CSV table of C-alpha atoms in Angstrom, one decimal:
chain,number,residue,atom,x,y,z
A,150,MET,CA,-92.2,-13.7,214.3
A,151,ARG,CA,-92.9,-17.0,212.6
A,152,GLU,CA,-90.6,-19.9,213.6
A,153,GLN,CA,-89.9,-22.8,211.3
A,154,GLY,CA,-91.5,-25.9,212.8
A,155,LEU,CA,-89.6,-29.1,213.0
A,156,GLN,CA,-91.1,-32.4,211.9
A,157,LYS,CA,-89.0,-35.6,212.0
A,158,PRO,CA,-89.4,-39.4,212.3
A,159,GLU,CA,-87.9,-40.5,215.6
A,160,GLY,CA,-88.7,-43.8,217.3
A,161,HIS,CA,-92.3,-44.9,217.2
A,162,SER,CA,-94.2,-42.3,219.1
A,163,LEU,CA,-96.2,-39.1,218.3
A,164,ARG,CA,-95.2,-36.0,220.2
A,165,THR,CA,-95.9,-32.3,219.8
A,166,GLU,CA,-94.2,-29.6,221.9
A,167,LYS,CA,-95.4,-26.0,222.2
A,168,LEU,CA,-97.1,-26.4,218.8
A,169,SER,CA,-98.9,-23.3,217.5
A,170,CYS,CA,-101.0,-22.9,214.3
A,171,VAL,CA,-102.1,-19.8,212.5
A,172,ARG,CA,-104.4,-19.7,209.5
A,173,GLY,CA,-104.8,-16.3,207.9
A,174,ASP,CA,-105.2,-13.9,210.8
A,175,LYS,CA,-106.6,-16.5,213.2
A,176,LEU,CA,-104.6,-18.2,215.9
A,177,LEU,CA,-106.2,-21.7,216.0
A,178,PHE,CA,-104.1,-23.1,218.9
A,179,ARG,CA,-101.0,-22.2,220.9
A,180,ASP,CA,-98.3,-24.2,222.8
A,181,LEU,CA,-100.1,-27.5,222.3
A,182,ASN,CA,-98.4,-30.5,223.8
A,183,LEU,CA,-99.5,-34.0,223.0
A,184,ALA,CA,-97.8,-37.4,223.4
A,185,LEU,CA,-99.0,-40.8,222.2
A,186,LEU,CA,-97.1,-44.0,222.5
A,187,PRO,CA,-97.4,-47.2,220.4
A,188,GLY,CA,-100.8,-48.8,221.2
A,189,GLN,CA,-102.4,-45.6,222.3
A,190,ALA,CA,-105.3,-43.6,220.8
A,191,GLY,CA,-106.0,-39.9,221.1
A,192,LEU,CA,-109.3,-38.1,220.5
A,193,LEU,CA,-109.6,-34.5,219.4
A,194,THR,CA,-112.8,-32.7,220.4
A,195,GLY,CA,-114.2,-29.1,220.2
A,196,PRO,CA,-116.5,-27.0,218.0
A,197,ASN,CA,-116.0,-26.5,214.3
A,198,GLY,CA,-113.3,-24.2,213.2
A,199,VAL,CA,-111.0,-24.5,216.3
A,200,GLY,CA,-108.2,-26.3,214.4
A,201,LYS,CA,-108.8,-30.1,214.7
A,202,SER,CA,-108.4,-30.7,211.0
A,203,SER,CA,-105.5,-28.3,210.8
A,204,LEU,CA,-103.7,-30.2,213.7
A,205,LEU,CA,-104.1,-33.5,211.8
A,206,ARG,CA,-102.7,-31.9,208.6
A,207,LEU,CA,-99.8,-30.4,210.6
A,208,ILE,CA,-98.9,-33.8,211.9
A,209,ALA,CA,-99.2,-35.3,208.5
A,210,GLY,CA,-96.7,-32.7,207.1
A,211,LEU,CA,-99.2,-31.0,204.9
A,212,LEU,CA,-99.1,-27.7,206.7
A,213,ASP,CA,-96.3,-25.8,208.4
A,214,PRO,CA,-96.7,-24.9,212.1
A,215,PHE,CA,-96.4,-21.3,213.2
A,216,SER,CA,-94.0,-22.5,216.0
A,217,GLY,CA,-93.2,-25.6,218.0
A,218,SER,CA,-92.1,-29.1,217.0
A,219,ILE,CA,-93.6,-32.4,215.9
A,220,GLN,CA,-92.1,-35.9,216.3
A,221,VAL,CA,-93.8,-38.6,214.2
A,222,PRO,CA,-93.3,-42.3,213.7
A,223,ALA,CA,-91.7,-43.6,210.5
A,224,SER,CA,-95.0,-43.8,208.6
A,225,VAL,CA,-98.1,-41.7,208.8
A,226,ALA,CA,-101.5,-42.0,207.0
A,227,LEU,CA,-104.2,-39.2,206.9
A,228,CYS,CA,-107.8,-40.1,206.2
A,229,ASP,CA,-110.0,-37.0,205.7
A,230,ASP,CA,-112.6,-36.0,203.2
A,231,ARG,CA,-110.3,-36.1,200.2
A,232,MET,CA,-110.5,-39.1,197.9
A,233,ALA,CA,-106.9,-40.0,197.2
A,234,MET,CA,-107.9,-42.6,194.6
A,235,ASP,CA,-108.9,-42.5,190.9
A,236,GLU,CA,-112.7,-42.4,191.1
A,237,ASN,CA,-113.1,-43.8,187.6
A,238,LEU,CA,-111.5,-47.1,188.7
A,239,PRO,CA,-113.3,-49.9,190.5
A,240,LEU,CA,-112.5,-50.0,194.2
A,241,ALA,CA,-110.3,-53.1,194.0
A,242,SER,CA,-108.3,-51.7,191.1
A,243,ALA,CA,-107.8,-48.3,192.8
A,244,LEU,CA,-106.5,-50.0,195.9
A,245,HIS,CA,-104.3,-52.4,193.9
A,246,PHE,CA,-102.7,-49.3,192.3
A,247,TRP,CA,-101.8,-48.0,195.8
A,248,ALA,CA,-100.8,-51.4,197.0
A,249,ARG,CA,-98.2,-51.6,194.2
A,250,MET,CA,-96.9,-48.1,195.1
A,251,ASP,CA,-96.7,-49.0,198.8
A,252,GLY,CA,-95.2,-52.4,198.2
A,253,LYS,CA,-98.2,-54.3,199.5
A,254,ARG,CA,-99.6,-57.7,198.4
A,255,SER,CA,-102.9,-58.5,196.8
A,256,GLY,CA,-104.0,-60.2,200.0
A,257,ASP,CA,-103.6,-56.9,201.8
A,258,VAL,CA,-106.1,-55.3,199.4
A,259,ALA,CA,-108.6,-58.1,200.1
A,260,ASN,CA,-108.1,-57.7,203.8
A,261,ALA,CA,-108.7,-53.9,203.6
A,262,ILE,CA,-111.9,-54.4,201.6
A,263,SER,CA,-113.1,-57.2,203.9
A,264,ALA,CA,-112.5,-55.2,207.0
A,265,LEU,CA,-115.2,-52.8,205.9
A,266,ASN,CA,-117.6,-55.3,204.4
A,267,MET,CA,-117.0,-54.0,200.8
A,268,GLU,CA,-116.5,-57.2,198.9
A,269,HIS,CA,-119.7,-56.6,196.9
A,270,LEU,CA,-118.4,-53.2,195.8
A,271,ALA,CA,-114.9,-54.3,194.8
A,272,GLU,CA,-115.6,-54.1,191.1
A,273,VAL,CA,-117.8,-51.0,191.2
A,274,PRO,CA,-116.2,-47.7,190.1
A,275,ILE,CA,-115.8,-45.4,193.1
A,276,ARG,CA,-117.7,-42.5,191.4
A,277,TYR,CA,-120.9,-44.5,191.8
A,278,PHE,CA,-120.4,-44.8,195.6
A,279,SER,CA,-122.8,-43.3,198.1
A,280,THR,CA,-121.5,-41.0,200.8
A,281,GLY,CA,-121.0,-43.8,203.3
A,282,GLN,CA,-119.4,-46.1,200.7
A,283,ARG,CA,-117.0,-43.3,199.8
A,284,GLN,CA,-116.0,-43.0,203.4
A,285,ARG,CA,-115.4,-46.7,203.7
A,286,ALA,CA,-113.3,-46.6,200.6
A,287,ARG,CA,-111.1,-43.8,202.1
A,288,LEU,CA,-110.8,-45.9,205.3
A,289,ALA,CA,-109.8,-49.0,203.3
A,290,ARG,CA,-107.1,-46.9,201.6
A,291,THR,CA,-105.8,-45.9,205.1
A,292,PHE,CA,-105.9,-49.5,206.4
A,293,LEU,CA,-104.0,-50.7,203.3
A,294,THR,CA,-101.0,-48.4,204.2
A,295,ALA,CA,-100.4,-50.2,207.5
A,296,ALA,CA,-98.8,-46.9,208.6
A,297,ASP,CA,-97.6,-46.6,212.2
A,298,LEU,CA,-99.8,-43.6,212.8
A,299,TRP,CA,-103.4,-43.1,211.6
A,300,LEU,CA,-104.7,-39.6,211.5
A,301,LEU,CA,-108.5,-39.8,211.1
A,302,ASP,CA,-110.7,-36.7,210.5
A,303,GLU,CA,-114.3,-37.6,211.2
A,304,PRO,CA,-113.9,-41.3,210.2
A,305,ALA,CA,-117.4,-42.3,211.1
A,306,ASN,CA,-119.1,-39.6,208.9
A,307,GLY,CA,-121.8,-41.2,206.7
A,308,LEU,CA,-121.4,-44.7,208.2
A,309,ASP,CA,-124.3,-46.7,209.6
A,310,SER,CA,-124.0,-48.4,213.0
A,311,ALA,CA,-122.8,-51.7,211.6
A,312,SER,CA,-120.0,-49.9,209.7
A,313,VAL,CA,-119.0,-48.0,212.8
A,314,GLU,CA,-118.6,-51.3,214.6
A,315,ARG,CA,-116.4,-52.7,211.9
A,316,LEU,CA,-114.4,-49.5,211.9
A,317,GLY,CA,-114.0,-49.9,215.7
A,318,GLY,CA,-112.7,-53.4,215.2
A,319,ALA,CA,-110.1,-52.3,212.6
A,320,LEU,CA,-109.0,-49.5,214.9
A,321,GLN,CA,-108.6,-51.8,217.8
A,322,ALA,CA,-106.6,-54.2,215.7
A,323,HIS,CA,-104.3,-51.4,214.7
A,324,LEU,CA,-103.7,-50.4,218.4
A,325,ASP,CA,-103.2,-54.1,219.4
A,326,GLY,CA,-100.5,-54.3,216.8
A,327,GLY,CA,-98.7,-51.3,218.3
A,328,GLY,CA,-100.1,-48.6,216.0
A,329,ILE,CA,-101.1,-45.1,217.1
A,330,ILE,CA,-104.4,-43.3,216.3
A,331,LEU,CA,-105.3,-39.7,216.5
A,332,ALA,CA,-108.9,-39.0,215.6
A,333,ALA,CA,-111.2,-36.0,215.4
A,334,SER,CA,-114.8,-37.3,215.6
A,335,HIS,CA,-118.1,-35.9,216.7
A,336,ILE,CA,-119.5,-39.5,216.5
A,337,ALA,CA,-118.6,-41.9,219.3
A,338,LEU,CA,-116.0,-44.4,218.2
A,339,PRO,CA,-116.1,-47.9,219.8
A,340,ILE,CA,-112.6,-47.9,221.2
A,341,ASP,CA,-111.1,-46.6,224.4
A,342,PHE,CA,-109.1,-43.4,224.1
A,343,ASP,CA,-106.0,-42.9,226.2
A,344,VAL,CA,-105.9,-39.1,225.7
A,345,THR,CA,-108.7,-36.6,225.0
A,346,LEU,CA,-107.7,-33.2,223.8
A,347,ARG,CA,-110.4,-30.5,223.6
A,348,LEU,CA,-109.5,-27.5,221.4
A,349,THR,CA,-111.2,-24.1,222.1
A,350,ALA,CA,-111.5,-20.9,220.1
A,351,MET,CA,-108.6,-18.6,220.3
A,352,GLU,CA,-108.1,-14.9,219.5
A,353,ARG,CA,-107.2,-13.4,216.1
A,354,MET,CA,-103.7,-12.3,215.5
A,355,GLU,CA,-102.9,-8.6,215.5
A,356,THR,CA,-101.5,-7.3,212.2
A,357,GLN,CA,-98.2,-5.3,212.7
A,358,THR,CA,-97.0,-2.8,210.1
């Protein structure tokens, strides 16, 4: 029997209790417990297809859990392979649009662009970006939110070593400011993780008639 999962803002921590996820007939994970406090970072590891991306989307509120509960901080930002910006706009204009939506200032946009060394791309339409540049644009959008919890799905994909170092600096600054990070990454990120959670393959669900 499928239970309605509970997701609610409460305090400033991230917590899951007995969280289970099913996609189709496949049980991705069951009874997953995770807790991260302000200033802490968690790393998700495991082979492809075991539910790392699904867990991030569950926490972001984009999927419903099969069972269990999720407690999240007041604001959450997910960075995955989706470009949540108008690709016909120059980077700065696209970020300014979201800054207005989020109640941020122009200086916040400049800081997000600078954090990833993208000043020279500020007036270039996103559709012309390379794979690595597109990834940095997605990260800049995440940084701009200043959300309490950053959910990062393979954040270093397509980045060169210098960009990974810049990413690490931005992540550490977020943690130092009391933010929380949960990342799934097969590329080593230059920060210390307080929690490492390895997901493994589970069984398929039996169909009952």
